[in-house]
Amino acid sequence: MGTIQVGILGMGRLGASVGLALKRASKANPRQEFVVTGYGLAGETTNEAKRLGAVDAIALSPAEAASSKEIVVMALPYADVREGYRQIGASLKEGAVVLDMSPLALPSMGWSKQFMKAGAHMIALTAVLNPKYLFDGLDDIEHAAEDLFDKGAMLLMPAPDAVREAVELASDFSEIIGAAPRFADPYEHDGWIAAVEGLPALLGVASFYALYAYDGWNDAQRAGNPSFGRLTHHLADTHPDDL
């Protein structure tokens, strides 16, 4: 019980929703307060997270967000995860736990061992979201929600040498933000992600490319509606490096 210092790296929908869920938990149980510091690559998203009440303070660097925190949530765009580990490695306190919500577990495990100092721990997580958000296709901070993880699951992929206390913290953290913890093998997990994240993105990009080359594209695009938007949304809200 008491105050728990949390740093969140990445202020997109995922990171901001973690902050909102933690603040909701603090209100529900005043004896356990989560104080949240957020860092985002774009200042306007971090400021928006502060306005929404997802964070208590704004950090100017990943190292500042991670320093002196018991829990650090890694929710950066995928292309920036390795650099995020490089910047926070020396700033983590003894016993700190990094909860990495990046799409792929195995690369993050390698980067954590490369850059994190001894005494800090990392657990890879993947959130399976609240079913009510399954079809919205919205990934920006404006659609962050405190119930994004409710009625969903959290896949936990601890490394073979992960300490028990870090694994238990990851499990408890998942339940606090509304997700049921489930354990998964990191190798299998990364294969699942290729199927359920990578393949839909590829199909969306390929579909757009095929239609763009179609002689009637200039006319067909006038009929574009949410179905086409959901199919091709990665072209609008995902950086090519992340894909």
XYZ file of C-alpha atoms in Angstrom:
243
model
C 0.000 0.000 0.000
C 1.054 3.626 -0.353
C 2.264 5.642 -3.300
C 3.580 3.879 -6.394
C 5.598 5.896 -8.895
C 4.909 4.941 -12.514
C 6.575 6.197 -15.675
C 4.851 5.720 -19.044
C 6.903 6.041 -22.210
C 4.617 6.693 -25.144
C 1.484 8.813 -25.079
C -0.568 7.207 -27.817
C -3.885 5.523 -27.130
C -2.258 2.598 -25.328
C 0.014 4.546 -22.994
C -2.582 7.188 -22.166
C -5.202 4.515 -21.480
C -2.825 2.823 -19.007
C -2.516 6.160 -17.225
C -6.286 6.664 -17.145
C -6.829 3.135 -15.806
C -4.244 3.681 -13.061
C -5.824 6.982 -12.035
C -9.198 5.223 -11.921
C -7.672 2.586 -9.643
C -6.282 5.299 -7.363
C -9.752 6.798 -6.973
C -11.263 3.397 -6.229
C -8.639 2.587 -3.571
C -7.202 5.745 -1.975
C -4.789 3.635 0.101
C -2.893 2.775 -3.099
C -2.113 5.856 -5.157
C -0.445 5.703 -8.556
C 1.536 8.827 -9.399
C 2.091 8.803 -13.157
C 4.779 10.588 -15.158
C 4.397 10.519 -18.926
C 6.771 10.969 -21.827
C 5.721 11.296 -25.448
C 7.683 11.864 -28.628
C 5.434 14.794 -29.539
C 4.859 17.463 -26.901
C 1.257 18.011 -27.926
C 0.294 14.382 -27.176
C 1.863 14.535 -23.723
C 0.060 17.776 -23.012
C -3.174 16.141 -24.151
C -2.512 13.225 -21.776
C -2.120 15.729 -18.935
C -5.358 17.460 -19.928
C -7.188 14.118 -19.973
C -5.893 13.295 -16.495
C -3.850 10.296 -17.650
C -0.598 11.645 -16.141
C 0.303 13.802 -13.177
C 3.551 15.113 -14.623
C 5.305 15.408 -17.973
C 8.891 14.256 -18.518
C 11.153 15.767 -21.163
C 13.078 12.566 -21.843
C 12.670 8.791 -21.439
C 15.373 8.812 -18.764
C 13.475 11.414 -16.734
C 10.230 9.446 -17.045
C 11.931 6.238 -15.854
C 14.112 7.670 -13.091
C 13.114 6.667 -9.530
C 10.010 4.787 -10.712
C 8.899 1.417 -9.373
C 7.110 0.633 -12.641
C 7.986 1.793 -16.159
C 5.524 1.093 -18.964
C 7.052 0.920 -22.446
C 4.397 1.992 -24.968
C 6.534 3.832 -27.522
C 6.038 3.497 -31.278
C 7.824 0.310 -32.238
C 10.582 2.011 -34.230
C 11.612 3.890 -31.057
C 11.638 1.021 -28.551
C 15.323 0.122 -28.876
C 16.350 3.752 -28.389
C 13.960 3.958 -25.454
C 15.793 1.119 -23.712
C 19.141 2.740 -24.453
C 18.024 5.973 -22.825
C 16.384 4.540 -19.715
C 18.898 1.765 -18.978
C 21.106 3.668 -16.573
C 18.204 5.587 -14.991
C 16.263 2.634 -13.625
C 16.320 2.201 -9.869
C 17.166 -1.081 -8.148
C 14.130 -3.355 -8.327
C 12.319 -1.347 -11.006
C 10.133 -3.360 -13.377
C 9.719 -2.421 -17.035
C 6.399 -3.595 -18.459
C 6.968 -3.625 -22.205
C 3.775 -3.402 -24.286
C 5.609 -3.406 -27.627
C 4.142 -5.580 -30.406
C 7.030 -8.075 -30.376
C 8.434 -9.685 -27.235
C 11.713 -11.261 -28.352
C 13.484 -8.123 -29.648
C 12.545 -6.243 -26.478
C 13.955 -9.026 -24.332
C 17.253 -8.669 -26.157
C 17.322 -4.870 -25.808
C 16.466 -5.045 -22.113
C 19.435 -7.347 -21.471
C 21.683 -5.122 -23.578
C 20.832 -1.790 -22.000
C 19.255 -2.282 -18.562
C 21.522 -2.391 -15.550
C 21.509 -5.323 -13.154
C 18.790 -5.171 -10.534
C 16.061 -3.912 -12.869
C 13.610 -6.292 -14.512
C 11.535 -6.499 -17.687
C 8.320 -8.373 -18.488
C 6.824 -8.322 -21.982
C 3.063 -7.728 -22.157
C 0.455 -7.650 -24.894
C -2.965 -6.197 -24.205
C -6.000 -7.884 -25.733
C -8.440 -5.017 -25.568
C -11.987 -4.618 -24.315
C -14.237 -6.253 -26.958
C -16.289 -3.075 -27.307
C -13.279 -1.422 -28.982
C -12.529 -4.323 -31.325
C -13.861 -2.729 -34.501
C -13.182 0.980 -34.038
C -9.695 1.017 -35.632
C -8.717 4.109 -33.640
C -5.215 4.388 -32.186
C -4.753 8.075 -31.318
C -4.670 9.659 -27.887
C -8.049 11.325 -28.420
C -9.569 7.860 -28.109
C -7.726 6.807 -24.959
C -10.127 5.307 -22.415
C -9.896 4.155 -18.815
C -11.849 1.004 -19.718
C -9.739 0.079 -22.772
C -8.476 -3.060 -20.972
C -11.679 -4.013 -19.138
C -13.051 -7.482 -19.990
C -9.874 -8.083 -21.989
C -6.718 -10.029 -21.294
C -3.031 -9.293 -20.778
C -0.585 -11.774 -22.276
C 2.505 -12.032 -20.053
C 5.788 -13.259 -21.540
C 8.419 -13.406 -18.784
C 11.931 -14.465 -19.759
C 13.073 -17.832 -18.345
C 15.271 -16.033 -15.816
C 12.628 -13.489 -14.747
C 12.356 -13.068 -10.978
C 9.132 -14.174 -9.360
C 8.420 -10.771 -7.820
C 8.533 -9.044 -11.223
C 6.168 -11.605 -12.733
C 3.733 -11.205 -9.837
C 3.879 -7.424 -10.193
C 3.065 -7.694 -13.914
C 0.124 -9.965 -13.127
C -1.204 -7.646 -10.408
C -0.713 -4.606 -12.654
C -2.773 -6.272 -15.392
C -5.666 -6.879 -13.014
C -5.488 -3.318 -11.672
C -6.006 -1.828 -15.133
C -8.843 -4.270 -15.868
C -7.228 -7.116 -17.842
C -7.089 -10.791 -16.916
C -3.456 -12.012 -16.883
C -2.619 -14.902 -19.187
C 0.819 -16.414 -19.780
C 2.247 -17.012 -23.260
C 5.484 -18.255 -24.777
C 7.338 -15.298 -26.368
C 8.253 -17.263 -29.495
C 4.651 -18.327 -30.064
C 3.441 -14.842 -29.202
C 5.558 -13.153 -31.866
C 4.170 -15.603 -34.420
C 0.626 -14.752 -33.340
C 1.382 -11.049 -33.725
C 2.618 -11.624 -37.270
C -0.762 -13.210 -38.002
C -3.154 -10.856 -36.195
C -1.262 -7.542 -36.510
C 1.245 -7.825 -39.359
C -0.974 -9.649 -41.844
C -3.946 -7.233 -41.546
C -1.584 -4.278 -41.976
C -0.030 -5.907 -45.037
C -3.440 -6.656 -46.558
C -4.539 -3.068 -45.994
C -1.444 -1.620 -47.642
C -1.685 -4.083 -50.543
C -5.380 -3.313 -51.042
C -4.726 0.403 -51.179
C -1.851 -0.089 -53.613
C -3.981 -2.240 -55.913
C -6.861 0.223 -55.907
C -4.590 3.224 -56.346
C -3.239 1.646 -59.543
C -6.778 0.953 -60.775
C -7.948 3.107 -63.694
C -11.143 4.022 -61.888
C -9.485 5.015 -58.599
C -10.298 8.720 -58.922
C -13.979 7.831 -59.126
C -13.950 4.907 -56.667
C -12.407 6.908 -53.827
C -15.474 9.156 -53.795
C -17.371 6.216 -52.321
C -14.845 5.572 -49.536
C -16.498 4.847 -46.184
C -15.506 3.437 -42.774
C -15.011 -0.105 -44.106
C -12.219 1.077 -46.389
C -10.880 3.322 -43.638
C -10.640 0.433 -41.174
C -8.914 -1.729 -43.776
C -6.262 0.879 -44.631
C -5.951 2.850 -41.377
C -2.269 1.915 -40.911
C -1.447 4.220 -43.818
C -2.861 7.134 -41.829
C -1.918 6.423 -38.215
C 1.216 4.246 -38.314
C 4.696 5.439 -39.209
C 6.378 3.365 -41.957
C 9.282 2.571 -39.612
C 6.848 1.013 -37.146
C 5.317 -1.140 -39.865
